[in-house]
Short mmCIF file of C-alpha atoms in Angstrom, two decimals:
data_model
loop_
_atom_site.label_atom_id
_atom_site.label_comp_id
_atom_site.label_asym_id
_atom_site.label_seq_id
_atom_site.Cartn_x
_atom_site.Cartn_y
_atom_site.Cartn_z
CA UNK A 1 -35.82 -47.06 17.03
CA UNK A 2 -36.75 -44.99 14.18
CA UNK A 3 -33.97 -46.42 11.86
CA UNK A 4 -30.36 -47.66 12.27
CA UNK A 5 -27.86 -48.69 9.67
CA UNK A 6 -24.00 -49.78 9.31
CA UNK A 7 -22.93 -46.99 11.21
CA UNK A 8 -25.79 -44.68 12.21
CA UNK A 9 -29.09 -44.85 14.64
CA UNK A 10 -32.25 -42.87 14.48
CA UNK A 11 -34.90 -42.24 17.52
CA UNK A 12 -37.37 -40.05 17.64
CA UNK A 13 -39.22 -38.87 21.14
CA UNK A 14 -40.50 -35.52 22.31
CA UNK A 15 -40.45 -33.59 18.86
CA UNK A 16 -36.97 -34.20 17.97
CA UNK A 17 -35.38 -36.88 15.98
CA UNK A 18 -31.96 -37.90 16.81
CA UNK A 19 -29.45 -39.04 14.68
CA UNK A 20 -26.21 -40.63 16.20
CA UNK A 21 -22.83 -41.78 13.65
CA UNK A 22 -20.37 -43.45 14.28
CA UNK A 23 -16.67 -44.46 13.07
CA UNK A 24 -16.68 -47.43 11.46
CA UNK A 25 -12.41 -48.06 10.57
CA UNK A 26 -13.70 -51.84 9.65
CA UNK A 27 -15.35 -50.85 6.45
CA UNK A 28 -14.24 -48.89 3.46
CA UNK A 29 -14.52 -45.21 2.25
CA UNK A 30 -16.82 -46.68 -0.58
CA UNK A 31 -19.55 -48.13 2.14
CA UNK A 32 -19.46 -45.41 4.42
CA UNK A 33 -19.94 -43.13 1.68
CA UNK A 34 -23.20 -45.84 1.00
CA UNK A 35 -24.19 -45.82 4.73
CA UNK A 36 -24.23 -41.66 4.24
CA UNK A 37 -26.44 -42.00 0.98
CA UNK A 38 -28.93 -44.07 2.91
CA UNK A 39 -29.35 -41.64 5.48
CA UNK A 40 -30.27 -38.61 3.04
CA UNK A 41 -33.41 -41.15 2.47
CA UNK A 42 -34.36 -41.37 6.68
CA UNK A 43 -34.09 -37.78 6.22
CA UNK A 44 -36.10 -37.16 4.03
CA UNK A 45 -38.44 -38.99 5.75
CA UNK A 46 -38.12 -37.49 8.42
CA UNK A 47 -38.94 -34.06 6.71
CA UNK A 48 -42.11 -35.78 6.12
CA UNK A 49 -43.29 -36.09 9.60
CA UNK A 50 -46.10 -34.13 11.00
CA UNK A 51 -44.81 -31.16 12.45
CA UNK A 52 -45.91 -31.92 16.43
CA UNK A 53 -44.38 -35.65 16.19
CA UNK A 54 -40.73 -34.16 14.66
CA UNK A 55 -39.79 -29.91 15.41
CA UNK A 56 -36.36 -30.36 14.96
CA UNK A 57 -33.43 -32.84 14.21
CA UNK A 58 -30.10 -33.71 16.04
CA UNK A 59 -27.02 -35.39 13.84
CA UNK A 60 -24.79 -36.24 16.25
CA UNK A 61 -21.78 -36.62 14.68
CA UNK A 62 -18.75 -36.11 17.78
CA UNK A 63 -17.94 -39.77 17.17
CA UNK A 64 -17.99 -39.51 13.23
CA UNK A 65 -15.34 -39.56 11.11
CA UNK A 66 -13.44 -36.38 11.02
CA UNK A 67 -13.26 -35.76 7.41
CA UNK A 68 -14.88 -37.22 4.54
CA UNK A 69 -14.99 -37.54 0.65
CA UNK A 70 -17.45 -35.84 -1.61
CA UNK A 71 -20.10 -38.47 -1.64
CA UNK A 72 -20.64 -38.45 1.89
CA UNK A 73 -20.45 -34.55 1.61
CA UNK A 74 -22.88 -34.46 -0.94
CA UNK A 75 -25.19 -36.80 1.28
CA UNK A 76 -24.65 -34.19 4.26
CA UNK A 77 -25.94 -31.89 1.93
CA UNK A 78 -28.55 -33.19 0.84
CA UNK A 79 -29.98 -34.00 4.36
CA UNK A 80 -30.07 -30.49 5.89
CA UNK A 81 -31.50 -29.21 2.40
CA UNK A 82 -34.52 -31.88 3.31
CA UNK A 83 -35.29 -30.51 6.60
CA UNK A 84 -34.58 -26.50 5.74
CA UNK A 85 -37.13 -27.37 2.68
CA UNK A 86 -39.33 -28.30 5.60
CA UNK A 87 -38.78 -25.67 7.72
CA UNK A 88 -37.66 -28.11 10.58
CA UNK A 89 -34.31 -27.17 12.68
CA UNK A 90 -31.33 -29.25 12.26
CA UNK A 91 -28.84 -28.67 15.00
CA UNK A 92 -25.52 -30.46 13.97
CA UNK A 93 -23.26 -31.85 16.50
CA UNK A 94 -19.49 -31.29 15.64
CA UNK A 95 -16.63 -33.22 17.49
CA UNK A 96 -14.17 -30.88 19.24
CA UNK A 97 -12.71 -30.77 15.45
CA UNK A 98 -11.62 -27.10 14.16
CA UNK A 99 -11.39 -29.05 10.40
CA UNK A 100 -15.07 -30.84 11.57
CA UNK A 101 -16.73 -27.60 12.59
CA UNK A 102 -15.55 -25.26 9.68
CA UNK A 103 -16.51 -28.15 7.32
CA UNK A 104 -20.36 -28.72 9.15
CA UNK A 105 -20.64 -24.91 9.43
CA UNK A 106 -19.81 -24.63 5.41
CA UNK A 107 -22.30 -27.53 4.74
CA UNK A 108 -25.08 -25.55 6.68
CA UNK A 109 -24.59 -22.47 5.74
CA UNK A 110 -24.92 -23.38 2.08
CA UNK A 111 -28.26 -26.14 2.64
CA UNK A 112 -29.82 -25.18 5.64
CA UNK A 113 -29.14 -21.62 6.54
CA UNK A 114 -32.63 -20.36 7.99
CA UNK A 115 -32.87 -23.31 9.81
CA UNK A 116 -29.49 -25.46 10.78
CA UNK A 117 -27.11 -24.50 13.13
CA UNK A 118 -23.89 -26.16 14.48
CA UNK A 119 -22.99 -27.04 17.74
CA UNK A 120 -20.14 -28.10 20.02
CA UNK A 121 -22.40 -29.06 22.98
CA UNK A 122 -24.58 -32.15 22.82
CA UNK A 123 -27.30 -30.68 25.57
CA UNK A 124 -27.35 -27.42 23.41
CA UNK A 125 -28.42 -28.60 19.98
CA UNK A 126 -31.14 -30.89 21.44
CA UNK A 127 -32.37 -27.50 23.40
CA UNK A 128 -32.19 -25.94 20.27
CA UNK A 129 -33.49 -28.61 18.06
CA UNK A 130 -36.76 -29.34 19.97
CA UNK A 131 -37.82 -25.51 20.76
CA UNK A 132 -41.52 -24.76 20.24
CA UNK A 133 -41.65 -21.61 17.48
CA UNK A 134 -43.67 -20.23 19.76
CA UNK A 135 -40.99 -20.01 22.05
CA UNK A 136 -38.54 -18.02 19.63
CA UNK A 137 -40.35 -14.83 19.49
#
């Protein structure tokens, strides 16, 4: 285990850290919004890894909450920016959410666009996530 908090996990094996969230109904909007802010910190240190122990990244958020307020938006944010300033792949995992995927696909467009990309299918985005650049062409 990398890192894990409230409502969120982090592993990291075979160039690719994975991030899973989860719904947690038992705690407020406030602390998920703090669980969220925490993460933009594992991010960032992620970002920080050598580039042969992390490639890529996978947020897996298909058991997330749906929607969320602006803090947690802002933290979303703020974590692709940290790994597109790093020139690491993010490969976001939406739910099977139209509302969830238009909202990821806005976040990464705007803070990760060379480098994040949003995905419906779980085997996909770790695929993605953990190519070598080599391998892209």
């Amino acid at each position: 285990m990398y890192a894990e908090g409230g409502n969120y996990c982090l592993t990291v094996g075979d160039g690719v850290a994975a991030c899973r969230v989860w719904r947690r109904p038992d705690v407020s909007r406030e602390i998920g919004a703090a669980y969220a802010r925490e993460m933009v910190g594992m991010f960032q240190r992620v970002a920080r890894e050598p580039g042969l122990r992390v490639r890529g990244a996978v947020m897996d958020l298909r058991e997330a909450t749906l929607a969320w307020g602006p803090v947690t938006h802002a933290a979303l944010g703020e974590m692709f920016a940290a790994l597109e300033a790093a020139s690491r792949r993010i490969a976001v995992v939406s739910a099977d959410n139209a509302l969830q995927m238009m909202s990821l696909q806005s976040l990464v467009k705007a803070h990760a666009p060379r480098f994040g990309r949003v995905f419906g299918s779980h085997e996909d985005a770790f695929r993605w996530a953990g190519m070598n650049r080599q391998a892209i062409g």
